[in-house]
């Protein structure tokens, strides 16, 4: 009877260990950003790309409209592939695009905009990448959709494509 | 003359305490950076990494310390931006109950078994 009980305890313990390891090893051990978490937009002060003046975030997002914050850089290859989609998005009047120029050289960034077009209503300079951290970004390109309540409602990691453009359009309808 | 002497002593004390506080900030900064995971690196802390993400986080942590933010608040700030994964030391929540309580349960179970064995022998 005692032996049966010990065997039972051992089996239960081993099964428990198996479940823990099975679940643990099946979960990917790398960072998966949460893309649907609702967050308030950060409060910050940033340098405007064209005027070189410092602007407060409440001034940047003062209009009662949807905003798309896109983190980009001239050295970022995927940013080139997503640029036509940003241009398409910029034609939509119920949305404003804000560009966050990430760790870039001013002249290179200017050439990029001159060559490919400027989809942004305003570009901010993020020279040291700290503004990106305030948004919870960890690389380029990354895009954030902000609703009329000034909440970040969606995050798109990587270059945006037609599917994402359609998704954004359906959200802001 | 006396005024000059006192001024020099006060200046030295002020400089020394300034150095002390800068050193304390550095120690705190390194401690925090070693406990933050570099999200784009393989198994590296922000302290060990030279990636762009890590250098931005280093700047942010430095800035927050200089603004007078406490260690816990800095972790909370980063957790809010990137989730629990960014901190090496996991917080006790519904996802980490087993992680925190399992060693304690095993310890208690082992203790109970040992106690039972001793009782049988005596």
CSV table of C-alpha atoms in Angstrom, one decimal:
chain,number,residue,atom,x,y,z
A,1,UNK,CA,0.0,0.0,0.0
A,2,UNK,CA,2.8,2.3,1.0
A,3,UNK,CA,4.8,1.5,-2.1
A,4,UNK,CA,1.8,2.1,-4.3
A,5,UNK,CA,1.3,5.5,-2.7
A,6,UNK,CA,5.0,6.4,-3.3
A,7,UNK,CA,4.7,5.3,-6.9
A,8,UNK,CA,1.6,7.4,-7.3
A,9,UNK,CA,3.5,10.5,-5.8
A,10,UNK,CA,6.5,9.9,-8.1
A,11,UNK,CA,4.2,9.6,-11.2
A,12,UNK,CA,2.3,12.7,-10.3
A,13,UNK,CA,5.6,14.6,-9.7
A,14,UNK,CA,7.1,13.4,-13.0
A,15,UNK,CA,3.9,14.3,-14.9
A,16,UNK,CA,4.0,17.7,-13.4
A,17,UNK,CA,7.6,18.2,-14.4
A,18,UNK,CA,6.8,17.0,-17.9
A,19,UNK,CA,3.9,19.5,-18.3
A,20,UNK,CA,6.1,22.4,-17.0
A,21,UNK,CA,9.0,21.5,-19.4
A,22,UNK,CA,6.6,20.8,-22.3
A,23,UNK,CA,4.9,24.2,-21.9
A,24,UNK,CA,8.2,26.0,-21.1
A,25,UNK,CA,10.1,24.6,-24.1
A,26,UNK,CA,7.2,25.2,-26.5
A,27,UNK,CA,7.1,28.9,-25.7
A,28,UNK,CA,9.5,30.8,-27.9
A,29,UNK,CA,12.3,32.2,-25.8
A,30,UNK,CA,12.5,35.6,-27.6
A,31,UNK,CA,10.8,38.9,-27.3
A,32,UNK,CA,7.3,39.0,-28.8
A,33,UNK,CA,6.0,42.6,-28.7
A,34,UNK,CA,2.4,43.1,-27.6
A,35,UNK,CA,0.9,44.8,-30.6
A,36,UNK,CA,-2.7,45.3,-29.4
A,37,UNK,CA,-2.1,46.8,-25.9
A,38,UNK,CA,-3.7,50.2,-25.4
A,39,UNK,CA,-1.3,52.8,-24.0
A,40,UNK,CA,-1.2,56.5,-23.5
A,41,UNK,CA,1.1,58.5,-25.8
A,42,UNK,CA,4.3,59.4,-24.0
A,43,UNK,CA,4.9,63.0,-23.0
A,44,UNK,CA,8.1,64.3,-24.6
A,45,UNK,CA,9.8,67.3,-26.2
A,46,UNK,CA,11.4,66.8,-29.6
A,47,UNK,CA,13.2,68.7,-32.2
A,48,UNK,CA,11.4,69.4,-35.5
A,49,UNK,CA,13.2,68.2,-38.6
A,50,UNK,CA,12.5,71.2,-40.7
A,51,UNK,CA,12.4,74.1,-38.3
A,52,UNK,CA,14.9,72.7,-35.7
A,53,UNK,CA,12.6,74.1,-33.0
A,54,UNK,CA,11.7,72.0,-29.9
A,55,UNK,CA,8.0,71.0,-29.7
A,56,UNK,CA,6.0,69.4,-26.9
A,57,UNK,CA,4.1,66.2,-27.6
A,58,UNK,CA,0.7,67.8,-26.6
A,59,UNK,CA,1.3,70.3,-29.4
A,60,UNK,CA,2.2,67.6,-31.9
A,61,UNK,CA,-1.0,65.6,-31.2
A,62,UNK,CA,-3.3,68.5,-30.6
A,63,UNK,CA,-5.8,67.8,-33.4
A,64,UNK,CA,-8.9,65.7,-32.9
A,65,UNK,CA,-7.8,63.1,-35.5
A,66,UNK,CA,-6.1,59.8,-35.8
A,67,UNK,CA,-2.3,59.9,-35.9
A,68,UNK,CA,0.2,57.4,-37.3
A,69,UNK,CA,3.7,57.6,-35.8
A,70,UNK,CA,6.3,56.0,-38.1
A,71,UNK,CA,9.8,55.4,-37.0
A,72,UNK,CA,12.2,55.5,-40.0
A,73,UNK,CA,15.7,56.2,-41.0
A,74,UNK,CA,17.5,56.7,-44.4
A,75,UNK,CA,19.9,53.8,-43.7
A,76,UNK,CA,17.0,51.4,-43.0
A,77,UNK,CA,16.4,49.2,-46.1
A,78,UNK,CA,12.9,48.0,-45.1
A,79,UNK,CA,11.9,51.7,-44.7
A,80,UNK,CA,12.3,52.1,-48.5
A,81,UNK,CA,9.9,49.2,-49.2
A,82,UNK,CA,7.2,50.6,-46.8
A,83,UNK,CA,7.5,54.2,-48.1
A,84,UNK,CA,5.0,53.9,-51.0
A,85,UNK,CA,2.4,52.6,-48.5
A,86,UNK,CA,3.0,55.5,-46.2
A,87,UNK,CA,2.6,57.8,-49.2
A,88,UNK,CA,-0.7,56.1,-49.9
A,89,UNK,CA,-1.8,56.5,-46.2
A,90,UNK,CA,-0.9,60.2,-46.3
A,91,UNK,CA,-3.6,60.8,-48.9
A,92,UNK,CA,-6.2,59.9,-46.3
A,93,UNK,CA,-7.6,63.1,-44.8
A,94,UNK,CA,-8.7,61.6,-41.5
A,95,UNK,CA,-5.2,60.6,-40.5
A,96,UNK,CA,-2.0,62.5,-39.8
A,97,UNK,CA,1.4,61.0,-40.2
A,98,UNK,CA,4.2,61.9,-37.8
A,99,UNK,CA,7.7,60.7,-38.8
A,100,UNK,CA,10.3,59.9,-36.2
A,101,UNK,CA,13.7,60.1,-37.8
A,102,UNK,CA,15.7,57.5,-35.9
A,103,UNK,CA,19.5,57.8,-35.3
A,104,UNK,CA,20.1,59.3,-38.7
A,105,UNK,CA,22.3,61.8,-40.5
A,106,UNK,CA,20.3,65.0,-41.3
A,107,UNK,CA,21.5,65.3,-44.9
A,108,UNK,CA,20.9,61.6,-45.7
A,109,UNK,CA,17.4,61.8,-44.2
A,110,UNK,CA,16.7,65.0,-46.2
A,111,UNK,CA,17.8,63.3,-49.4
A,112,UNK,CA,15.6,60.3,-48.6
A,113,UNK,CA,12.6,62.5,-48.2
A,114,UNK,CA,13.4,64.5,-51.4
A,115,UNK,CA,13.9,61.3,-53.4
A,116,UNK,CA,10.9,59.3,-52.2
A,117,UNK,CA,8.5,62.0,-51.2
A,118,UNK,CA,7.3,63.3,-47.8
A,119,UNK,CA,4.3,61.5,-46.4
A,120,UNK,CA,4.6,63.1,-43.0
A,121,UNK,CA,2.8,66.2,-41.7
A,122,UNK,CA,5.7,66.6,-39.3
A,123,UNK,CA,9.0,64.9,-38.8
A,124,UNK,CA,10.7,64.7,-35.4
A,125,UNK,CA,14.4,64.0,-34.9
A,126,UNK,CA,15.3,61.1,-32.6
A,127,UNK,CA,19.1,61.5,-32.7
A,128,UNK,CA,19.9,59.1,-29.8
A,129,UNK,CA,16.9,56.7,-30.1
A,130,UNK,CA,15.5,57.7,-26.7
A,131,UNK,CA,12.3,59.0,-28.2
A,132,UNK,CA,11.7,55.6,-29.8
A,133,UNK,CA,12.1,54.0,-26.3
A,134,UNK,CA,9.4,56.4,-25.0
A,135,UNK,CA,7.1,54.9,-27.6
A,136,UNK,CA,8.2,51.3,-26.7
A,137,UNK,CA,10.0,50.8,-30.0
A,138,UNK,CA,13.1,48.6,-30.3
A,139,UNK,CA,14.1,49.2,-33.9
A,140,UNK,CA,13.2,50.6,-37.3
A,141,UNK,CA,10.8,50.6,-39.0
A,142,UNK,CA,7.9,50.6,-36.4
A,143,UNK,CA,4.5,52.2,-36.7
A,144,UNK,CA,2.0,53.2,-34.1
A,145,UNK,CA,-1.6,54.0,-34.6
A,146,UNK,CA,-3.0,56.7,-32.2
A,147,UNK,CA,-6.7,57.3,-31.8
A,148,UNK,CA,-8.7,60.5,-31.1
A,149,UNK,CA,-8.4,59.8,-27.3
A,150,UNK,CA,-4.6,60.0,-27.7
A,151,UNK,CA,-4.1,56.4,-27.0
A,152,UNK,CA,-1.7,54.1,-28.9
A,153,UNK,CA,-4.2,51.4,-30.0
A,154,UNK,CA,-2.0,49.4,-32.4
A,155,UNK,CA,1.7,48.8,-33.0
A,156,UNK,CA,3.1,47.4,-36.3
A,157,UNK,CA,6.6,46.0,-36.0
A,158,UNK,CA,8.5,45.9,-39.3
A,159,UNK,CA,7.7,47.5,-42.6
A,160,UNK,CA,4.0,48.2,-43.3
A,161,UNK,CA,2.4,46.7,-46.4
A,162,UNK,CA,-0.9,46.9,-48.2
A,163,UNK,CA,-2.6,44.6,-45.7
A,164,UNK,CA,-1.6,46.9,-42.8
A,165,UNK,CA,-2.7,50.0,-44.8
A,166,UNK,CA,-6.1,48.4,-45.3
A,167,UNK,CA,-6.2,47.5,-41.6
A,168,UNK,CA,-5.5,51.0,-40.6
A,169,UNK,CA,-8.1,52.4,-43.0
A,170,UNK,CA,-10.7,50.0,-41.6
A,171,UNK,CA,-9.9,51.1,-38.0
A,172,UNK,CA,-10.1,54.8,-38.7
A,173,UNK,CA,-13.4,54.6,-40.7
B,1,UNK,CA,42.8,84.9,4.5
B,2,UNK,CA,40.5,83.0,6.8
B,3,UNK,CA,37.7,83.6,4.3
B,4,UNK,CA,39.8,82.1,1.5
B,5,UNK,CA,40.7,79.1,3.6
B,6,UNK,CA,37.0,78.4,4.5
B,7,UNK,CA,36.0,78.8,0.9
B,8,UNK,CA,38.6,76.3,-0.3
B,9,UNK,CA,37.6,73.8,2.3
B,10,UNK,CA,33.9,74.2,1.4
B,11,UNK,CA,34.7,73.9,-2.3
B,12,UNK,CA,36.7,70.7,-1.7
B,13,UNK,CA,33.8,69.2,0.4
B,14,UNK,CA,31.3,70.1,-2.3
B,15,UNK,CA,33.5,68.6,-5.0
B,16,UNK,CA,34.0,65.4,-3.0
B,17,UNK,CA,30.3,65.0,-2.2
B,18,UNK,CA,29.6,65.6,-5.9
B,19,UNK,CA,32.0,62.9,-6.9
B,20,UNK,CA,30.5,60.5,-4.3
B,21,UNK,CA,27.0,61.0,-5.7
B,22,UNK,CA,28.2,60.5,-9.3
B,23,UNK,CA,29.9,57.3,-8.2
B,24,UNK,CA,26.7,56.1,-6.4
B,25,UNK,CA,24.7,56.9,-9.6
B,26,UNK,CA,27.1,54.9,-11.7
B,27,UNK,CA,26.8,51.9,-9.4
B,28,UNK,CA,23.0,52.1,-9.5
B,29,UNK,CA,23.0,52.6,-13.3
B,30,UNK,CA,25.2,49.5,-13.8
B,31,UNK,CA,23.0,47.5,-11.4
B,32,UNK,CA,19.9,48.4,-13.3
B,33,UNK,CA,21.5,47.8,-16.8
B,34,UNK,CA,22.6,44.3,-15.7
B,35,UNK,CA,19.0,43.5,-14.8
B,36,UNK,CA,17.6,44.6,-18.2
B,37,UNK,CA,17.4,42.3,-21.1
B,38,UNK,CA,18.6,43.5,-24.5
B,39,UNK,CA,15.5,42.6,-26.5
B,40,UNK,CA,17.2,42.4,-29.9
B,41,UNK,CA,20.3,40.4,-28.7
B,42,UNK,CA,20.8,36.7,-27.9
B,43,UNK,CA,21.2,36.2,-24.2
B,44,UNK,CA,22.8,39.6,-23.4
B,45,UNK,CA,21.9,42.2,-20.9
B,46,UNK,CA,21.7,45.9,-21.9
B,47,UNK,CA,24.9,46.3,-19.9
B,48,UNK,CA,26.8,43.8,-22.0
B,49,UNK,CA,25.4,44.9,-25.4
B,50,UNK,CA,26.6,47.6,-27.7
B,51,UNK,CA,23.5,47.4,-30.0
B,52,UNK,CA,21.6,50.6,-30.8
B,53,UNK,CA,18.6,49.5,-28.7
B,54,UNK,CA,20.9,48.9,-25.7
B,55,UNK,CA,22.7,52.3,-26.1
B,56,UNK,CA,19.3,54.1,-26.2
B,57,UNK,CA,18.2,52.2,-23.1
B,58,UNK,CA,21.5,53.1,-21.4
B,59,UNK,CA,20.9,56.8,-22.1
B,60,UNK,CA,17.3,56.6,-20.9
B,61,UNK,CA,18.3,54.9,-17.6
B,62,UNK,CA,21.1,57.5,-17.1
B,63,UNK,CA,18.6,60.3,-17.7
B,64,UNK,CA,16.0,58.8,-15.4
B,65,UNK,CA,18.6,58.4,-12.6
B,66,UNK,CA,19.7,62.0,-13.0
B,67,UNK,CA,16.0,63.1,-12.9
B,68,UNK,CA,15.9,61.4,-9.4
B,69,UNK,CA,13.8,58.4,-10.4
B,70,UNK,CA,14.1,55.4,-8.1
B,71,UNK,CA,15.3,52.0,-9.2
B,72,UNK,CA,11.8,50.4,-8.9
B,73,UNK,CA,10.2,53.3,-10.9
B,74,UNK,CA,12.8,52.8,-13.7
B,75,UNK,CA,11.9,49.1,-13.9
B,76,UNK,CA,8.2,50.0,-13.9
B,77,UNK,CA,8.8,52.5,-16.7
B,78,UNK,CA,10.5,49.9,-18.9
B,79,UNK,CA,8.0,47.2,-18.0
B,80,UNK,CA,5.2,49.6,-19.1
B,81,UNK,CA,7.0,50.1,-22.5
B,82,UNK,CA,8.2,46.6,-23.2
B,83,UNK,CA,6.4,44.2,-20.8
B,84,UNK,CA,7.8,41.9,-18.1
B,85,UNK,CA,10.3,40.2,-20.5
B,86,UNK,CA,12.6,43.2,-20.4
B,87,UNK,CA,13.5,42.6,-16.7
B,88,UNK,CA,15.6,39.6,-15.8
B,89,UNK,CA,14.1,39.4,-12.3
B,90,UNK,CA,10.5,38.4,-12.9
B,91,UNK,CA,7.7,40.0,-10.8
B,92,UNK,CA,5.3,37.8,-8.9
B,93,UNK,CA,2.2,37.6,-11.0
B,94,UNK,CA,-0.2,34.9,-12.3
B,95,UNK,CA,2.3,33.8,-15.0
B,96,UNK,CA,5.2,33.4,-12.5
B,97,UNK,CA,3.4,31.9,-9.5
B,98,UNK,CA,4.8,28.4,-10.3
B,99,UNK,CA,8.3,29.8,-10.8
B,100,UNK,CA,8.3,31.5,-7.4
B,101,UNK,CA,6.3,28.9,-5.4
B,102,UNK,CA,7.6,25.6,-6.8
B,103,UNK,CA,11.0,25.7,-5.0
B,104,UNK,CA,9.2,26.5,-1.7
B,105,UNK,CA,6.7,23.7,-2.3
B,106,UNK,CA,9.6,21.2,-3.1
B,107,UNK,CA,11.5,22.4,0.0
B,108,UNK,CA,8.4,21.8,2.2
B,109,UNK,CA,7.7,18.5,0.6
B,110,UNK,CA,11.3,17.4,1.1
B,111,UNK,CA,11.2,18.6,4.7
B,112,UNK,CA,8.0,16.6,5.3
B,113,UNK,CA,9.5,13.4,3.8
B,114,UNK,CA,12.7,13.7,6.0
B,115,UNK,CA,10.7,14.4,9.1
B,116,UNK,CA,8.5,11.4,8.4
B,117,UNK,CA,11.6,9.1,7.9
B,118,UNK,CA,13.1,10.3,11.1
B,119,UNK,CA,9.9,9.6,13.0
B,120,UNK,CA,9.8,6.1,11.6
B,121,UNK,CA,13.3,5.4,12.7
B,122,UNK,CA,12.9,6.8,16.2
